[in-house]
Structures are given as C-alpha cells and as structure tokens.
Coordinates of C-alpha atoms in Angstrom, one line a residue:
M15 CA 60.2 177.7 64.1
L16 CA 59.0 174.7 62.0
G17 CA 59.8 176.5 58.8
A18 CA 63.3 177.3 59.9
L19 CA 63.9 173.6 60.7
F20 CA 62.7 172.6 57.2
L21 CA 65.2 175.0 55.6
V22 CA 68.1 173.6 57.6
I23 CA 67.2 170.0 56.6
L24 CA 66.9 170.9 52.9
A25 CA 70.3 172.6 53.0
F26 CA 72.0 169.6 54.6
S27 CA 70.4 167.2 52.0
Y28 CA 71.8 169.3 49.2
N29 CA 75.3 169.3 50.6
V30 CA 75.3 165.5 51.0
S31 CA 74.1 164.9 47.5
A32 CA 76.7 167.2 46.1
S33 CA 79.5 165.1 47.9
V34 CA 78.1 161.7 46.7
F35 CA 77.2 162.4 43.1
I36 CA 79.7 163.7 40.6
R37 CA 79.5 165.1 37.1
K38 CA 78.8 162.7 34.2
D39 CA 82.2 163.3 32.5
D40 CA 84.0 162.5 35.8
A41 CA 82.0 159.3 36.2
H42 CA 82.9 158.0 32.8
V43 CA 86.5 158.3 33.6
L44 CA 86.1 155.9 36.5
L45 CA 84.4 153.3 34.3
F46 CA 86.9 153.6 31.5
R47 CA 89.3 150.6 31.1
S48 CA 92.8 151.4 29.7
R49 CA 93.5 150.0 26.3
R50 CA 95.6 146.9 25.8
A51 CA 99.3 147.6 25.6
N52 CA 100.6 148.3 22.1
S53 CA 97.1 147.9 20.8
G54 CA 95.9 149.7 17.7
F55 CA 96.8 149.9 14.1
L56 CA 99.7 147.5 13.0
E57 CA 100.0 146.3 16.6
E58 CA 102.2 143.3 15.7
L59 CA 104.8 145.5 13.9
K60 CA 105.6 147.3 17.2
R61 CA 108.3 146.3 19.6
G62 CA 107.4 143.4 21.9
N63 CA 105.6 144.5 25.1
L64 CA 105.8 142.3 28.2
E65 CA 102.3 143.3 29.4
R66 CA 100.7 142.6 26.0
E67 CA 102.7 139.4 25.2
C68 CA 103.0 137.6 28.5
I69 CA 100.6 139.1 31.1
E70 CA 97.4 139.8 29.3
E71 CA 98.0 136.6 27.2
I72 CA 100.1 133.5 27.6
C73 CA 103.3 133.8 25.6
D74 CA 105.9 131.2 24.4
Y75 CA 109.6 131.5 24.7
E76 CA 110.1 133.2 21.3
E77 CA 107.5 135.9 22.1
A78 CA 109.3 136.6 25.4
R79 CA 112.6 136.8 23.6
E80 CA 111.1 139.5 21.3
V81 CA 110.2 141.5 24.4
F82 CA 113.7 141.4 26.0
E83 CA 115.8 141.1 22.9
D84 CA 118.4 139.5 25.2
D85 CA 119.0 135.8 25.9
A86 CA 120.1 136.2 29.5
Q87 CA 117.1 138.4 30.5
T88 CA 114.8 136.1 28.6
K89 CA 116.0 133.0 30.4
Q90 CA 115.8 134.8 33.8
F91 CA 112.2 135.8 33.1
W92 CA 111.3 132.4 31.7
M93 CA 112.4 130.5 34.8
T94 CA 109.8 132.3 36.9
Y95 CA 107.1 132.6 34.2
T96 CA 106.9 128.9 33.4
G97 CA 106.3 128.3 37.1
R98 CA 102.6 129.1 36.5
D99 CA 100.2 126.3 36.0
P100 CA 100.4 125.5 32.2
C101 CA 97.1 123.6 32.5
L102 CA 95.1 126.8 33.0
D103 CA 95.0 127.1 29.3
N104 CA 94.8 123.4 28.4
P105 CA 97.4 122.8 25.7
C106 CA 96.2 119.2 25.1
K107 CA 94.4 118.5 21.8
N108 CA 91.6 116.1 21.0
N109 CA 90.1 116.2 24.5
G110 CA 93.4 115.2 26.1
T111 CA 93.6 115.8 29.9
C112 CA 96.4 118.1 31.1
I113 CA 98.2 116.9 34.3
Y114 CA 100.3 119.5 36.1
M115 CA 103.6 118.3 37.4
E116 CA 105.9 120.9 39.1
K117 CA 106.8 123.5 36.4
S118 CA 105.8 121.1 33.7
Y119 CA 102.8 119.1 32.4
Q120 CA 101.8 116.0 30.7
C121 CA 98.9 115.3 28.4
Q122 CA 96.9 112.1 29.0
C123 CA 95.6 111.2 25.6
P124 CA 92.3 109.5 24.8
E125 CA 92.4 106.3 22.9
G126 CA 93.6 106.7 19.3
F127 CA 95.8 109.8 19.9
E128 CA 99.4 110.3 21.0
G129 CA 102.2 112.9 21.0
K130 CA 103.1 115.6 23.6
Y131 CA 99.8 117.4 22.9
C132 CA 97.7 114.4 21.8
Q133 CA 98.0 115.9 18.3
E134 CA 98.7 112.7 16.4
V135 CA 96.3 110.0 15.4
F136 CA 97.6 106.5 16.1
E137 CA 96.1 103.1 15.4
D138 CA 97.4 101.0 18.3
T139 CA 96.0 97.6 17.3
L140 CA 99.5 96.2 16.3
K141 CA 101.3 98.0 19.1
C142 CA 105.0 97.1 18.8
L143 CA 104.6 94.4 16.1
Y144 CA 104.8 96.7 13.1
L145 CA 108.0 98.7 12.6
N146 CA 108.8 98.6 16.3
G147 CA 105.7 100.8 17.0
G148 CA 107.5 103.7 15.4
C149 CA 109.9 103.8 18.4
E150 CA 113.5 104.7 17.7
H151 CA 114.8 102.5 20.6
F152 CA 112.5 100.3 22.7
C153 CA 108.8 99.6 22.3
N154 CA 106.7 98.2 25.2
G155 CA 103.3 96.8 24.2
T156 CA 102.3 95.1 27.4
G157 CA 99.9 97.9 28.4
P158 CA 96.7 99.2 26.8
W159 CA 98.8 101.3 24.4
R160 CA 102.3 100.9 23.1
K161 CA 104.9 103.0 24.9
C162 CA 108.3 104.0 23.6
S163 CA 111.4 104.3 25.8
C164 CA 115.1 105.0 25.3
A165 CA 118.4 103.4 26.3
E166 CA 120.4 104.8 29.2
G167 CA 121.9 108.2 28.4
Y168 CA 119.0 109.2 26.1
A169 CA 115.7 111.0 26.7
L170 CA 112.4 110.6 24.8
E171 CA 111.6 113.5 22.5
D172 CA 108.3 115.4 22.7
N173 CA 106.9 113.3 19.9
G174 CA 107.2 110.2 22.2
K175 CA 109.1 108.2 19.6
E176 CA 112.6 109.5 19.0
C177 CA 115.5 109.5 21.4
V178 CA 118.0 112.3 22.0
A179 CA 121.3 111.9 23.7
Q180 CA 121.7 113.5 27.1
V181 CA 125.3 112.7 27.7
E182 CA 128.4 113.4 25.6
Y183 CA 129.2 109.8 24.9
P184 CA 125.9 107.8 24.9
C185 CA 125.8 104.1 24.4
G186 CA 125.9 102.6 20.9
K187 CA 126.8 105.8 19.2
I188 CA 130.0 106.1 17.2
P189 CA 131.5 109.6 17.5
L190 CA 132.1 111.4 14.3
L191 CA 135.7 111.1 13.4
S192 CA 137.8 112.5 10.6
V193 CA 138.5 110.2 7.7
T194 CA 141.9 108.7 8.0
N195 CA 144.1 106.9 5.5
Q196 CA 143.4 103.5 7.2
T197 CA 142.2 101.1 4.6
V198 CA 139.5 98.5 5.1
Q199 CA 141.0 95.1 4.7
S200 CA 139.1 91.9 4.5
D201 CA 140.0 89.0 6.9
V202 CA 139.7 85.8 4.9
R203 CA 139.9 83.9 8.3
I204 CA 136.6 85.3 9.5
V205 CA 133.4 85.2 7.4
G206 CA 132.6 88.9 6.6
G207 CA 135.5 90.2 8.8
N208 CA 136.9 93.6 8.1
H209 CA 139.4 96.0 9.7
C210 CA 137.6 98.2 12.2
T211 CA 138.8 101.8 11.8
K212 CA 140.0 103.4 15.1
G213 CA 137.1 104.9 17.0
H214 CA 134.5 102.8 15.2
C215 CA 134.4 100.1 17.8
P216 CA 134.6 102.3 21.0
W217 CA 133.0 99.6 23.2
Q218 CA 135.6 97.0 22.3
V219 CA 138.1 96.3 25.1
L220 CA 141.1 94.0 25.4
L221 CA 141.4 91.7 28.4
E222 CA 145.0 91.0 29.5
H223 CA 146.2 88.2 31.7
K224 CA 149.5 88.9 33.4
G225 CA 150.2 91.7 30.9
E226 CA 149.6 89.4 27.8
S227 CA 146.7 89.8 25.4
L228 CA 144.0 87.2 26.3
C229 CA 140.5 88.0 25.0
G230 CA 138.1 90.7 23.9
G231 CA 135.1 92.2 25.7
V232 CA 132.6 95.1 25.5
I233 CA 131.8 97.9 27.9
V234 CA 128.3 98.1 29.2
R235 CA 128.9 100.5 32.1
P236 CA 131.9 102.7 33.0
D237 CA 132.8 100.0 35.6
W238 CA 131.4 96.8 33.9
V239 CA 132.6 94.8 31.0
I240 CA 131.2 91.6 29.4
T241 CA 133.5 88.9 28.1
A242 CA 133.5 85.2 27.5
A243 CA 133.5 82.9 30.6
H244 CA 136.2 80.6 29.1
C245 CA 138.6 83.6 29.1
V246 CA 138.5 84.0 32.9
H247 CA 137.8 80.4 33.9
K248 CA 140.3 79.2 36.6
R249 CA 142.3 82.5 36.4
E250 CA 143.1 84.7 39.3
T251 CA 141.2 88.0 39.3
T252 CA 144.3 89.9 40.4
D253 CA 146.1 88.8 37.2
L254 CA 143.4 90.3 34.9
R255 CA 143.4 93.8 33.5
V256 CA 141.0 95.5 31.0
V257 CA 142.4 97.9 28.3
T258 CA 139.9 100.4 26.9
G259 CA 140.6 102.7 23.9
E260 CA 142.8 100.0 22.4
H261 CA 143.2 99.6 18.7
D262 CA 146.6 98.7 17.3
L263 CA 148.1 96.1 19.7
S264 CA 151.6 96.8 18.3
V265 CA 151.6 100.5 19.1
Q266 CA 151.0 102.7 22.1
E267 CA 148.6 105.3 20.8
G268 CA 147.9 107.3 23.9
T269 CA 144.2 106.5 24.0
E270 CA 144.6 103.3 26.1
Q271 CA 143.3 103.0 29.7
R272 CA 144.6 100.0 31.6
I273 CA 142.2 99.2 34.5
P274 CA 142.6 96.2 37.0
V275 CA 139.7 93.8 37.3
A276 CA 138.1 93.9 40.8
E277 CA 135.6 91.1 40.5
V278 CA 134.7 88.3 38.1
I279 CA 131.1 87.0 37.8
A280 CA 130.8 84.0 35.5
Y281 CA 127.4 82.9 34.3
Q282 CA 126.1 80.4 36.8
H283 CA 125.2 77.8 34.2
Y284 CA 128.5 78.0 32.3
N285 CA 129.8 74.6 31.2
A286 CA 133.5 74.5 30.5
V287 CA 133.2 71.2 28.7
S288 CA 130.4 72.0 26.2
G289 CA 131.0 75.8 26.2
D290 CA 127.4 76.5 26.9
G291 CA 126.7 79.7 28.8
D292 CA 130.0 81.2 27.8
I293 CA 129.6 84.7 29.3
A294 CA 131.0 86.5 32.3
L295 CA 130.9 90.0 33.8
L296 CA 134.0 91.9 34.9
R297 CA 133.7 94.7 37.5
L298 CA 136.5 97.2 37.1
Q299 CA 138.5 98.6 40.0
D300 CA 138.0 102.1 38.5
P301 CA 135.4 103.4 36.0
A302 CA 136.6 103.9 32.5
V303 CA 136.7 107.4 31.2
F304 CA 134.5 107.8 28.1
S305 CA 135.9 109.6 25.1
R306 CA 135.8 109.5 21.3
F307 CA 137.5 106.1 21.6
V308 CA 135.7 104.7 24.6
A309 CA 131.9 104.3 24.8
P310 CA 129.5 101.6 26.0
V311 CA 127.1 99.4 24.1
C312 CA 123.4 99.6 24.6
L313 CA 121.6 96.8 26.5
P314 CA 118.1 96.0 25.3
E315 CA 115.0 95.8 27.6
S316 CA 113.9 92.2 28.1
E317 CA 110.6 92.5 26.3
F318 CA 112.3 94.2 23.3
F319 CA 114.9 91.5 23.1
A320 CA 112.4 88.7 23.2
R321 CA 110.3 90.3 20.5
E322 CA 112.9 91.8 18.2
L323 CA 116.5 90.8 18.8
S324 CA 115.9 87.1 19.3
A325 CA 114.6 86.9 15.8
V326 CA 117.6 88.6 14.2
R327 CA 119.4 86.1 11.9
F328 CA 122.8 88.0 11.6
S329 CA 124.8 89.8 14.2
T330 CA 127.9 91.9 14.0
L331 CA 130.7 91.1 16.4
S332 CA 134.2 92.6 16.9
G333 CA 137.4 91.4 18.3
W334 CA 141.1 90.7 17.7
G335 CA 140.7 86.9 17.5
G336 CA 143.3 84.3 16.9
H337 CA 145.5 85.1 13.9
T338 CA 147.4 81.9 13.2
V339 CA 146.2 78.3 12.7
G340 CA 146.5 76.4 15.9
G341 CA 147.7 79.4 17.8
N342 CA 146.3 82.5 19.4
A343 CA 148.5 85.3 18.1
P344 CA 146.1 88.2 17.7
P345 CA 146.0 90.6 14.7
P346 CA 146.9 94.1 15.5
W347 CA 143.5 95.7 14.9
P348 CA 140.0 94.6 16.0
R349 CA 137.9 93.2 13.2
P350 CA 134.0 93.3 13.1
A351 CA 132.4 90.3 11.5
R352 CA 128.8 89.7 10.4
L353 CA 128.0 86.3 11.7
A354 CA 125.0 84.0 11.3
R355 CA 123.5 83.0 14.6
P356 CA 121.9 79.5 14.6
A357 CA 118.2 79.4 15.4
Q358 CA 117.5 78.3 19.0
A359 CA 114.6 76.2 20.0
G360 CA 112.9 76.3 23.4
G361 CA 113.3 79.9 24.3
S362 CA 115.6 82.9 24.0
A363 CA 118.3 84.6 26.1
S364 CA 118.2 88.1 27.5
F365 CA 120.0 90.4 29.8
A366 CA 117.9 91.2 32.9
G367 CA 118.7 94.0 35.2
G368 CA 121.3 95.6 32.9
V369 CA 124.4 93.6 33.7
S370 CA 123.3 90.1 34.7
A371 CA 122.7 87.2 32.4
E372 CA 119.5 85.1 32.8
E373 CA 118.5 81.9 31.1
R374 CA 115.0 81.6 29.8
G375 CA 113.5 78.4 28.6
G376 CA 116.8 76.5 28.2
A377 CA 118.4 79.1 26.0
D378 CA 121.8 78.3 24.6
L379 CA 124.3 81.1 25.2
Q380 CA 127.3 79.4 23.6
Y381 CA 127.4 81.8 20.7
V382 CA 127.6 84.9 22.9
L383 CA 130.9 86.8 22.0
C384 CA 131.8 84.1 19.6
G385 CA 132.5 84.0 15.8
V386 CA 132.7 81.4 13.1
P387 CA 136.1 81.0 11.3
A388 CA 135.9 80.3 7.6
G389 CA 135.0 76.7 6.8
T390 CA 134.5 75.7 10.5
S391 CA 131.9 75.9 13.2
T392 CA 134.2 76.6 16.2
R393 CA 134.1 79.8 18.2
L394 CA 136.2 82.9 17.5
Q395 CA 139.2 82.8 19.8
G396 CA 139.5 85.9 21.9

C-alpha cells in the first residue's frame, strides 16, 4: 500500500514539472528583445521609421518629416508629439535648468551664459552700455543680467537678441516698394530737407481743420496720433480730421483715409506763450487700416529712451511744413529733415505707458515735432 502511494506521488511530481519548465530553445525566445526598427547595416540610408526616429528616440521636426514625407501629416503628428515634456531630455547646455511651460520650455541659464539653450558665453558686466547689449530693439539692464525685448508687433528670436515681425505692418518698418520715377529734391527752406518718396513715411499723417490742411502728426496706434499742441489749441474737436496714407496734397491718390478726431489730449504742462510742452494726443473715432502706406512709429521703453535716445544729437523729422515766407501754404509732399536737437539740462523726456507724455526733471519738450528753418531758430510750421 505504501509503495503504491509513493508511485502516485512521483508520477504527479513529474507531470507538474513538465508543465512548469520548458525546453531551452523555447525559453530563449521569451528572453529575446526585438531589434531596433530599421537597425542594421546602412541604417540611416533606409526610409524614415516612426518607431526608430520618434519613439525609441526623441526626434526633431525634420526627422519626423522624413518619416511621413508629407507636410500635413507631419504637422498633425508634431502637434501631439511636442506635447510631451521636453525637459525629460534636458536641452539646456552649460548646466542650464530646463523649465517646462505647457508644450514649450525655457532654459534658465547660469551666470555668464545666454541664448535659447544657454549655448552662448556672455560677459554681462557692461549690460546695455556697450552696443545696446547686442539687442536689436530694447535693452533692459536693471536686473542681474541684461534682457532684450522688442517693440509692439515683434517677437524675440530664439537667440534672445533679434526681433522678428509678427504682424503684416509692424511699427517703424517701411514696406518694400517698387522704385518710382519720383526724384529726390532738396528743400532749401529746411536744413537737410528732402522729398519723402510715397510710402517711405507711412506713419506721417495730415491733420485737417474744417477740411483745410493744418498740421502734421504721426501714428502710434491704429486709433492714436501724436501732433503738436499748438495745432489743436483752442480748436473744436469736431472740426478736426486726420488723413492717413496722404502724400501729394494736390492729388487724390486713393490711399487716403479721412478719420474724424474723437478726443484731444494736450500735454498738461503745455505753455501756449513759450511753446514748451508742445505735444498732444489725438484719439481717432475709428482705427486706421494699416497698409503699405499706413504704419505706426515705434515708441521706446522709458529706460531705453533715457539711456540711448536722450543722447542722440540728430533726429529725423517729416512733415509738409509752411512753404512760403510769412504764410502757411504747405508743399505738396512730406519732407523728412535731419535736425539738430539742442542739449537739454536737468533731465530728459520720455513717453510713459505708450501714448502719454510725462515730464521728468523739468525736461523741455518744445522741440517735439518741430524743425529748424534755414537761418532761423523757430519751429517748423505744421
């Protein structure tokens, strides 16, 4: 009886071991890892593979494009693929810290390095004092390191220095126009005055009073214009109208936009007797439509103005001006002039908040929007 029981147990043990343990060849199959997609001899010469390029490794846009060979499919894939945390594989160089920000990232660079990936060495002791810190537009040196920024309508490039336009007609940029047969004529009345070719002063506007040419001005926003305070002093707002896209006053060229003035804001310290603080803002009833012939000027940041622009000796102004001695008959075309600006003691002037004027340290604003007729020191009319 005992011997029979032993044989039963032995047979059961054999059956169990046979079901648990398998042959060596079969076991090796379970432990084998499939080879990398498209791996092998001359791997890079083969057609792009999504698994190889973008799943087993992190790919860039060009590598993804090689896989799909189609722009639409690549963009559709890239919108979801870039949603992954880019900081998993830290792209920042020189011990930079990667900070993840919703489908994007920013490298926080250690001292002495800059750039999108902290790849550039930078000596920041001078900050903005030398060559504007390398910034194309504005340089701010108030913090531990200098920081570049751009005017409205531009965005900072990946190198942290250059600015690229984000809108069709950004401020301060003259659209590329075909060369015309207009000749550049010198204006002996204004020092350095020349004929401004159509489209080369797109921010220049004409201010009309009761339908008659009165003064010039410049666009700073689609619905804001800067002009001289003496032009609007003691005049009814309802009688004023701004003309954008104007060039030849004697011809209707089809580019003009006539927009009523909704509000006049003269500088609070304007003195009609001395002419000090001769600046005013005009809010337009409707925004101007920007085009090749209508674009705004760029307004500087306060710190940039105080450091850079206040030290500029010569400035370029444009306007129609008074064309006859003792009168105010304007020439038909706007004329830019390179004018000397007298040095000012006790402070400098700046625009704060974009479209408001602010006096700093007793600054004299009497030369704003003004010119110097040849042989005199009076202001440019209009």
